[in-house]
Coordinates of C-alpha atoms in Angstrom, one line a residue:
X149 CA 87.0 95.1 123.8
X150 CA 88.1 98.1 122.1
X151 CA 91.3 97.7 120.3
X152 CA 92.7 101.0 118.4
X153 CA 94.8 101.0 114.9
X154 CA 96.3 103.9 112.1
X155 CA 95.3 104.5 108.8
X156 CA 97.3 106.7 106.7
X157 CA 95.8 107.3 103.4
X158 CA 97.7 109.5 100.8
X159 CA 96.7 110.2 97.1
X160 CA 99.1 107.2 95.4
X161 CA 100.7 107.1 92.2
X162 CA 102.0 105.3 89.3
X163 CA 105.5 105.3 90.2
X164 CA 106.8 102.9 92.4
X165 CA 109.4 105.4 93.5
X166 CA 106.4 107.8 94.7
X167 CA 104.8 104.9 97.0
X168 CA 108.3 104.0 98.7
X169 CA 109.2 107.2 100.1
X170 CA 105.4 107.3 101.7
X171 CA 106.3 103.4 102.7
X172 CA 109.4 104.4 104.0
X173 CA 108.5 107.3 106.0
X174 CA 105.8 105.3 107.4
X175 CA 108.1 102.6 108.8
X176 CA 110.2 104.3 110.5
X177 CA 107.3 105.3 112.8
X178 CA 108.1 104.0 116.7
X179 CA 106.5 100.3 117.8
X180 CA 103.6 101.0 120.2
X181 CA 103.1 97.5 121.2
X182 CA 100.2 95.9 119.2
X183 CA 99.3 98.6 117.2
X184 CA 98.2 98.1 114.1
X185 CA 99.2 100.5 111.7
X186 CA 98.5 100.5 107.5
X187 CA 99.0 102.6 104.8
X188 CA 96.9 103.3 101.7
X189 CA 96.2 104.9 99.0
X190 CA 93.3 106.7 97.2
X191 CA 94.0 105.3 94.0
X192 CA 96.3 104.1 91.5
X193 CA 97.7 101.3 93.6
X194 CA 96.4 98.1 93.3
X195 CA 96.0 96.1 96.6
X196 CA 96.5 98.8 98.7
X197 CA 93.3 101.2 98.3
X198 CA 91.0 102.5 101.2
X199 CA 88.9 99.9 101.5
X200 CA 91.7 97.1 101.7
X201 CA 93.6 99.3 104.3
X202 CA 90.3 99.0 106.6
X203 CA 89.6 95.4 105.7
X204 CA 93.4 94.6 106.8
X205 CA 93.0 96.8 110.2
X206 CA 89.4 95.2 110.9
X207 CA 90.5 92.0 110.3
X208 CA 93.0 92.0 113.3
X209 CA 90.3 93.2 115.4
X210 CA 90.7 97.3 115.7
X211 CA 87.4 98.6 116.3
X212 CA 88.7 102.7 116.5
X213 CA 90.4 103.7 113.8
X214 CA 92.6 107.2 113.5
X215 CA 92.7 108.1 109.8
X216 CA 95.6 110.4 109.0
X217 CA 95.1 112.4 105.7
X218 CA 98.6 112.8 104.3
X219 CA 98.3 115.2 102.0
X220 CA 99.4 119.1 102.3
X221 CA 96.5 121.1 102.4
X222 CA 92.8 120.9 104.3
X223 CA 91.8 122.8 100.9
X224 CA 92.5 119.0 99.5
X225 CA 89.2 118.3 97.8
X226 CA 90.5 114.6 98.5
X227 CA 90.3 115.4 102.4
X228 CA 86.7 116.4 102.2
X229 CA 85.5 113.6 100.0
X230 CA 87.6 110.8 101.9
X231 CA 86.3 112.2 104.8
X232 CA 82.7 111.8 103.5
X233 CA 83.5 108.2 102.5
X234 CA 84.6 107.1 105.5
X235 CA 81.3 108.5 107.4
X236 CA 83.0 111.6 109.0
X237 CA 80.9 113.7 107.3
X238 CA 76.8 113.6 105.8
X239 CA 77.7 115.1 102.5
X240 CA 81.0 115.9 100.6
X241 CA 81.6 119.8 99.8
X242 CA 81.4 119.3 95.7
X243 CA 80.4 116.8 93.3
X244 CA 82.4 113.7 94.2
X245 CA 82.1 110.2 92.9
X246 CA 83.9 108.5 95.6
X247 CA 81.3 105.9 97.3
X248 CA 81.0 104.9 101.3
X249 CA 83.1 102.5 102.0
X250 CA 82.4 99.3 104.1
X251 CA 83.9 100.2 107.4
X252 CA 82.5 99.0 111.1
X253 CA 85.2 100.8 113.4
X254 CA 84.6 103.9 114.6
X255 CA 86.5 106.7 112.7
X256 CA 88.9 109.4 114.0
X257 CA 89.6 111.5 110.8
X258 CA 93.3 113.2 111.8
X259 CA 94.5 116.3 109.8
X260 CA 96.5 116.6 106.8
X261 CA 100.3 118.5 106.7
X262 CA 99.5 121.9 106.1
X263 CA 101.3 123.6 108.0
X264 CA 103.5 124.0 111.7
X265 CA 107.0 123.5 112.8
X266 CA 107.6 120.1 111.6
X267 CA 105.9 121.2 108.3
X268 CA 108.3 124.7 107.8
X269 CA 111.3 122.8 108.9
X270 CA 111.0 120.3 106.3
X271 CA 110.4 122.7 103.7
X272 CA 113.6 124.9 104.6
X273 CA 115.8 121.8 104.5
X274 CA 114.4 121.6 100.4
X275 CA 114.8 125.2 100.0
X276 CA 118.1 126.4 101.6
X277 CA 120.2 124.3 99.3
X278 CA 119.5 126.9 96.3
X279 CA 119.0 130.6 98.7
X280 CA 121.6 132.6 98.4
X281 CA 121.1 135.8 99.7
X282 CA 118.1 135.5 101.8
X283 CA 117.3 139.1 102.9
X284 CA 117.3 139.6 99.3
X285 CA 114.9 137.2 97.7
X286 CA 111.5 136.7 98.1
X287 CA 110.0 133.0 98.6
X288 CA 107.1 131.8 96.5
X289 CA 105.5 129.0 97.3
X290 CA 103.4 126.9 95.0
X291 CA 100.9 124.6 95.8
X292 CA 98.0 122.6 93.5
X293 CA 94.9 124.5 94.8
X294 CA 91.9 123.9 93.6
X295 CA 89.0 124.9 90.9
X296 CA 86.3 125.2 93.7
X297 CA 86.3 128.7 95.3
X298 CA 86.3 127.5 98.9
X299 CA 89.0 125.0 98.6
X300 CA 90.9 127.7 97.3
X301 CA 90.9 129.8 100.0
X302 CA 92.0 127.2 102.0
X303 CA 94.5 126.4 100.3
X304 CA 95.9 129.8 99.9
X305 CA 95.3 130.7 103.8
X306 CA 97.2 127.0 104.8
X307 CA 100.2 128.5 102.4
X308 CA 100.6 132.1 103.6
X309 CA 100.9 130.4 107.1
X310 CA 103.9 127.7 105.9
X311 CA 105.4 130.7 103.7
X312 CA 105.7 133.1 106.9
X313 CA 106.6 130.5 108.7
X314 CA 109.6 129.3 106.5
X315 CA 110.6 133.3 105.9
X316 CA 111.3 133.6 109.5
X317 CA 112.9 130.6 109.6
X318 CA 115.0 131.1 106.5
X319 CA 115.5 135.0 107.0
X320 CA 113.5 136.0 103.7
X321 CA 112.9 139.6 102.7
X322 CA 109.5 138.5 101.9
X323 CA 107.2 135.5 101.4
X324 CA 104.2 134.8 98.3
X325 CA 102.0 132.0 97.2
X326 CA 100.8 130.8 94.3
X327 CA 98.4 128.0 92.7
X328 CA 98.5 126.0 90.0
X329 CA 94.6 125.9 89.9
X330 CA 93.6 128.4 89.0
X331 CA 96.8 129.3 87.4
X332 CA 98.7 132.0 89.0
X333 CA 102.1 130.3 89.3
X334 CA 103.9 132.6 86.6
X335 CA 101.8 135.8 86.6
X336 CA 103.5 135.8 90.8
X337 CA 107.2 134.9 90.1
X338 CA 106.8 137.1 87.2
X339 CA 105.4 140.6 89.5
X340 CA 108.0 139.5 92.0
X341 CA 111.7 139.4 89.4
X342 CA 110.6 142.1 86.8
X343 CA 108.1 144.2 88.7
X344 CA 110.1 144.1 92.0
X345 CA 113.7 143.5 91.0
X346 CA 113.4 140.2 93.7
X347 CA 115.6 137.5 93.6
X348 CA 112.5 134.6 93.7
X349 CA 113.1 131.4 95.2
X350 CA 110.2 129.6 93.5
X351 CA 109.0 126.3 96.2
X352 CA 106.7 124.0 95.2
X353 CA 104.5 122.1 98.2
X354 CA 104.0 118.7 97.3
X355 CA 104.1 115.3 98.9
X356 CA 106.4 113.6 96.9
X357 CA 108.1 114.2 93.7
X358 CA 106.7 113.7 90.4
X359 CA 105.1 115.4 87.0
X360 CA 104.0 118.3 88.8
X361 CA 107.6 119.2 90.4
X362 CA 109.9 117.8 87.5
X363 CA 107.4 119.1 84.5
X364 CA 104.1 121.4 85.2
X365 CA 106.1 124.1 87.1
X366 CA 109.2 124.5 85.3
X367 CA 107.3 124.7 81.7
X368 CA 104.9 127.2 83.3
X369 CA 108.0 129.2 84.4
X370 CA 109.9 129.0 81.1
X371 CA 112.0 132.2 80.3
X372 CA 111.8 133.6 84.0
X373 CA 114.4 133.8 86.2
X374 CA 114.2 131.8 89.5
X375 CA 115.4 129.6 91.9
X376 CA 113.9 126.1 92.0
X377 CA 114.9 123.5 95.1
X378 CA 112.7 121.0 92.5
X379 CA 112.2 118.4 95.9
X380 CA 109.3 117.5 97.4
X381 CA 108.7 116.8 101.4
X382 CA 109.6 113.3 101.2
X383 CA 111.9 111.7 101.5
X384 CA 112.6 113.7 105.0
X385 CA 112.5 112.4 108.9
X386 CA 110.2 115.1 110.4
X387 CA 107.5 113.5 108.3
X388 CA 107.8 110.5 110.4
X389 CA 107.7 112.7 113.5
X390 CA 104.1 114.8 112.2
X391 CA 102.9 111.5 111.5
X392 CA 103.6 110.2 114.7
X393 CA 102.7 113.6 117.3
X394 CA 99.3 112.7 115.9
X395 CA 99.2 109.3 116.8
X396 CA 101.1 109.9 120.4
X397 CA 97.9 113.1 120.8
X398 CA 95.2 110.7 119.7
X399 CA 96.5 108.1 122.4
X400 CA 96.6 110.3 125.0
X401 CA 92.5 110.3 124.7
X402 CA 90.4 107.8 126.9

């Protein structure tokens, strides 16, 4: 009998504080009855990796699994190779070292935050606590990217479409990205207040808040002027709510 379950695999961390908020977002997703829903991580927390999230969901009998990738960009080189791991794809797209893992339920592979309504709503509610003047600063918004030329580009083209989205939203004169890999984070904020004259309203994209928000990109901004929400998606509801739309569409399929 086919019995189905949720996977939600994010990137993990050291810090306690960093696995709550994905915790808590995750519990507050609605009951469905005997669904069987787990949360892992790709590494860094013990007891809670991949392969023990699967192991826990095939263990109460789910034979199709919907794997949600909760991280903030398909250009994610963690997407691709989890999605290789689990069997979703023959190869990964670069040179990973993450092995197969042991998994006998079929495999849904869901898609990662990026961008959308939920997505641009969340990040306005971080950045309209520090915009002051709106239809006179531009927004910049930073994101990891990647070393690999095709992740890149993913990455970038996922941003533009959450930075236009969020400048209509917020009522922006204009909208940016930037990368910290390969490093164009200062070299944009920097054309944008001297070259411009802009008022920049510099946003970082990131799951949840740690050493890239609170150190990377404030020492690579050093001696710029800038506005800086500093807060990462979580903690927020709509999360919650992404998470769940995908779960609610992927039930809706016989």
């Amino acid at each position: 009998m086919r019995k189905r379950g949720v996977l939600i695999i994010s990137h993990g961390s050291r810090e306690q504080a960093w696995v709550d908020l994905v915790d808590e977002a995750i519990h507050q997703l609605p009951l469905r009855g005997d669904l069987p829903v787990a949360a892992s991580f790709l590494e860094l927390v013990e007891g809670r990796l991949i392969q023990d999230g699967i192991d826990r969901l095939e263990g109460q009998g789910v034979t199709d699994i919907l794997v949600i990738p909760l991280f903030v960009s398909s250009g994610s080189t963690h997407v691709n190779e989890i999605a290789y791991a689990l069997g979703v794809l023959d190869a990964p797209s670069f040179d990973s070292d993450l092995e197969r893992f042991r998994v006998s339920a079929t495999i849904h592979y869901g898609s990662p935050i990026e961008h959308g309504p939920y997505v641009a709503e969340m990040l306005w509610d971080k950045i309209r606590p520090v915009s002051r003047e709106p239809e006179r600063e531009v927004l910049v918004l930073i994101g990891h990217g990647s070393s690999y030329e095709s992740f890149r580009k993913r990455w970038e083209e996922g941003l533009r479409r959450l930075a236009d989205q969020v400048r209509e939203i917020g009522g922006f004169a204009c909208s940016d990205v930037a990368l910290l890999r390969p490093d164009n984070v200062r070299e944009k904020v920097a054309y944008w207040q001297k070259d411009r004259g802009m008022q920049v309203i510099a946003a970082p994209l990131f799951l949840s808040e740690g050493y890239f928000i609170r150190e990377v990109i404030p020492k690579r901004l050093e001696g710029l002027s800038y506005l800086y929400p500093g807060k990462a998606l979580l903690p927020h509801p709509l999360l919650t709510a992404w998470i769940d739309q995908q779960v609610q569409d992927w039930l809706k399929v016989e």
